Amino acid sequence: MDPEAFCWLLTADGQAALGEAGALLADSDVITVGERLRRRITPEQAAVVTSQVTLRRAARDKFGADADGLYFTPEGLEQATRREVAAHRAGRLAATGLGTLADLGCGIGADLIAFAQQRLRPAGFDLDPVRVAVARANLAALGLNGTAEQADVSSLDLTGFDVVFADPARRQARGRVFDPDDYAPSWSFVERLLSRPACVKAGPGLSHDRVPSGVEAEWVSWRGGVKEAALWSPHLATARRRATVLSPTGSGTMTDGDSPDSVEVRGPGRYLVEPDRAVIRAGLVAGVAAQVGGWLLDEHIAFVSTDATPRTAYARGFEVQETLPFQEKRLRAALRERGIGRLTIKKRGVDVVPEQLRKRLRLRGEAEATIVLTRSAGRGVALLVKPLDGNDEAQPD
């Protein structure tokens, strides 16, 4: 979508076409909607409208009901921060009492919206003119204060801002990049930003050794999937490492101050506890063990066990029903004896491809079960487990 096409979308004719397309899409497919629109607008305009209503539907997962009144580009929607994560970060920044904020690489404005909703005074900057126009329109659609301007963020004068937020691009022509040295702007630019009051959004796979001295690294998850590693400059840091777990039913945050230096290692108890992935990324598994009165199955694997019913927002709990044979042939026989025909396989620390193993097991029966394949004190172990009530079903295995 070019700037001219997006500007047309904001006109009275464009808005009327959007409204018509949204209503038609409730009972028709996109192709039929496009055909109806082309009776009174150009094919190019119809394509812009159908793309927008399709994107709005796709955006509901990230933006909720607001998505139906916002504007998107395919790339912008894919890269946008989901609203729960953006709201958490914006709330933390608002709590500092700082006011004026520069959002570097603002994209379509997902974080700008969150900052403005927290009564910060945000100004967004992006090199792409379409993204800037979309960000402006999204602020206006929600009646929020804030600005968006086209600029090269690496050369901006930031002296007029109390705090800076940056979301470096982590995609190139060949796809997603994982090495911080391939970010744009560069990692050296990120390090310079962190010498002032700033927060930088990094990829969730960021390794601990890339976190600058004095900077807090916060891994944030939503329903068990890690969405980002937020880097907080020494001016804003309150810990070295933090795991923040967000879900539809609430949130929690754990820091390295909550995690002991060492934890006992021994065999499985009555319950198995699988820490949230943000906890694992932050290296705070010992904190979960301390919280549930448990221990590690293996010093190198992120599974905790306990004999007390685990009650924690930072992990999923399973009741251990049996220890089954770890050898494949004997495991197949054990599962058949129990009439298990549908099997969820969770694994950690063992060289197993669950889909391939499930085929080789040739399961038979009506029962459904979950097994965990892992190591305990260096040896392979297979545990037949039952998920505890309250586990988030949408959390990935």
mmCIF file of N, CA and C in Angstrom, residues 1-3 6 71-73 75-77 79 105-110 112 125-138 148-150 169:
data_model
loop_
_atom_site.group_PDB
_atom_site.id
_atom_site.type_symbol
_atom_site.label_atom_id
_atom_site.label_comp_id
_atom_site.label_asym_id
_atom_site.label_seq_id
_atom_site.Cartn_x
_atom_site.Cartn_y
_atom_site.Cartn_z
ATOM 1 N N MET A 1 0.850 -1.195 0.000
ATOM 2 C CA MET A 1 0.000 0.000 0.000
ATOM 3 C C MET A 1 0.887 1.247 0.000
ATOM 4 N N ASP A 2 0.611 2.167 -0.923
ATOM 5 C CA ASP A 2 1.405 3.391 -0.986
ATOM 6 C C ASP A 2 0.696 4.506 -0.213
ATOM 7 N N PRO A 3 1.405 5.609 0.095
ATOM 8 C CA PRO A 3 0.800 6.695 0.877
ATOM 9 C C PRO A 3 -0.475 7.252 0.269
ATOM 10 N N PHE A 6 -3.400 4.972 0.980
ATOM 11 C CA PHE A 6 -3.841 5.040 2.370
ATOM 12 C C PHE A 6 -4.575 6.349 2.650
ATOM 13 N N TYR A 71 -5.983 0.699 11.628
ATOM 14 C CA TYR A 71 -5.455 0.503 10.281
ATOM 15 C C TYR A 71 -4.150 -0.284 10.373
ATOM 16 N N PHE A 72 -3.908 -1.095 9.340
ATOM 17 C CA PHE A 72 -2.764 -2.001 9.391
ATOM 18 C C PHE A 72 -2.118 -2.147 8.016
ATOM 19 N N THR A 73 -0.876 -2.576 8.042
ATOM 20 C CA THR A 73 -0.215 -3.132 6.872
ATOM 21 C C THR A 73 0.140 -4.561 7.247
ATOM 22 N N GLU A 75 2.935 -6.316 7.080
ATOM 23 C CA GLU A 75 4.190 -6.372 7.839
ATOM 24 C C GLU A 75 4.037 -5.679 9.186
ATOM 25 N N GLY A 76 3.325 -4.544 9.196
ATOM 26 C CA GLY A 76 3.140 -3.808 10.440
ATOM 27 C C GLY A 76 2.369 -4.605 11.467
ATOM 28 N N LEU A 77 1.325 -5.317 11.043
ATOM 29 C CA LEU A 77 0.555 -6.142 11.975
ATOM 30 C C LEU A 77 1.399 -7.281 12.512
ATOM 31 N N GLN A 79 4.563 -7.412 12.991
ATOM 32 C CA GLN A 79 5.607 -6.950 13.894
ATOM 33 C C GLN A 79 5.067 -6.189 15.104
ATOM 34 N N GLY A 105 11.233 3.864 15.780
ATOM 35 C CA GLY A 105 10.774 2.698 15.033
ATOM 36 C C GLY A 105 9.352 2.366 15.431
ATOM 37 N N CYS A 106 8.467 3.347 15.388
ATOM 38 C CA CYS A 106 7.119 3.200 15.957
ATOM 39 C C CYS A 106 6.208 2.298 15.143
ATOM 40 N N GLY A 107 6.586 1.970 13.893
ATOM 41 C CA GLY A 107 5.747 1.101 13.091
ATOM 42 C C GLY A 107 4.353 1.673 12.916
ATOM 43 N N ILE A 108 3.335 0.816 13.046
ATOM 44 C CA ILE A 108 1.952 1.258 12.856
ATOM 45 C C ILE A 108 1.348 1.840 14.137
ATOM 46 N N GLY A 109 2.152 1.933 15.207
ATOM 47 C CA GLY A 109 1.713 2.655 16.388
ATOM 48 C C GLY A 109 1.180 1.829 17.542
ATOM 49 N N ALA A 110 1.430 0.523 17.572
ATOM 50 C CA ALA A 110 0.901 -0.303 18.668
ATOM 51 C C ALA A 110 1.412 0.170 20.027
ATOM 52 N N LEU A 112 2.807 3.200 20.592
ATOM 53 C CA LEU A 112 2.355 4.593 20.754
ATOM 54 C C LEU A 112 0.979 4.633 21.420
ATOM 55 N N PHE A 125 8.580 7.897 15.703
ATOM 56 C CA PHE A 125 9.418 8.183 14.537
ATOM 57 C C PHE A 125 9.663 6.890 13.779
ATOM 58 N N ASP A 126 9.559 6.953 12.469
ATOM 59 C CA ASP A 126 9.803 5.789 11.627
ATOM 60 C C ASP A 126 10.244 6.284 10.255
ATOM 61 N N LEU A 127 11.043 5.483 9.586
ATOM 62 C CA LEU A 127 11.567 5.876 8.280
ATOM 63 C C LEU A 127 10.543 5.690 7.166
ATOM 64 N N ASP A 128 9.581 4.798 7.370
ATOM 65 C CA ASP A 128 8.625 4.466 6.313
ATOM 66 C C ASP A 128 7.413 5.399 6.360
ATOM 67 N N PRO A 129 7.106 6.105 5.279
ATOM 68 C CA PRO A 129 6.008 7.087 5.304
ATOM 69 C C PRO A 129 4.634 6.453 5.498
ATOM 70 N N VAL A 130 4.426 5.244 4.983
ATOM 71 C CA VAL A 130 3.129 4.588 5.168
ATOM 72 C C VAL A 130 2.925 4.212 6.627
ATOM 73 N N ARG A 131 3.943 3.640 7.245
ATOM 74 C CA ARG A 131 3.808 3.281 8.667
ATOM 75 C C ARG A 131 3.531 4.526 9.513
ATOM 76 N N VAL A 132 4.191 5.630 9.183
ATOM 77 C CA VAL A 132 3.953 6.876 9.922
ATOM 78 C C VAL A 132 2.507 7.326 9.756
ATOM 79 N N ALA A 133 2.000 7.278 8.530
ATOM 80 C CA ALA A 133 0.615 7.684 8.282
ATOM 81 C C ALA A 133 -0.366 6.776 9.022
ATOM 82 N N VAL A 134 -0.084 5.486 9.044
ATOM 83 C CA VAL A 134 -0.947 4.533 9.739
ATOM 84 C C VAL A 134 -0.912 4.793 11.244
ATOM 85 N N ALA A 135 0.283 5.047 11.788
ATOM 86 C CA ALA A 135 0.395 5.331 13.224
ATOM 87 C C ALA A 135 -0.418 6.568 13.603
ATOM 88 N N ARG A 136 -0.329 7.610 12.793
ATOM 89 C CA ARG A 136 -1.112 8.829 13.055
ATOM 90 C C ARG A 136 -2.612 8.518 13.040
ATOM 91 N N ALA A 137 -3.031 7.773 12.036
ATOM 92 C CA ALA A 137 -4.450 7.452 11.907
ATOM 93 C C ALA A 137 -4.932 6.603 13.081
ATOM 94 N N ASN A 138 -4.086 5.724 13.579
ATOM 95 C CA ASN A 138 -4.490 4.871 14.696
ATOM 96 C C ASN A 138 -4.634 5.662 15.993
ATOM 97 N N ALA A 148 3.384 11.285 15.203
ATOM 98 C CA ALA A 148 4.242 10.361 14.467
ATOM 99 C C ALA A 148 4.867 11.129 13.308
ATOM 100 N N GLU A 149 6.153 10.995 13.152
ATOM 101 C CA GLU A 149 6.878 11.724 12.115
ATOM 102 C C GLU A 149 7.828 10.785 11.383
ATOM 103 N N GLN A 150 8.065 11.091 10.103
ATOM 104 C CA GLN A 150 9.035 10.332 9.331
ATOM 105 C C GLN A 150 10.430 10.842 9.654
ATOM 106 N N ALA A 169 14.435 -2.999 14.172
ATOM 107 C CA ALA A 169 13.934 -3.981 13.211
ATOM 108 C C ALA A 169 14.743 -5.265 13.323
#
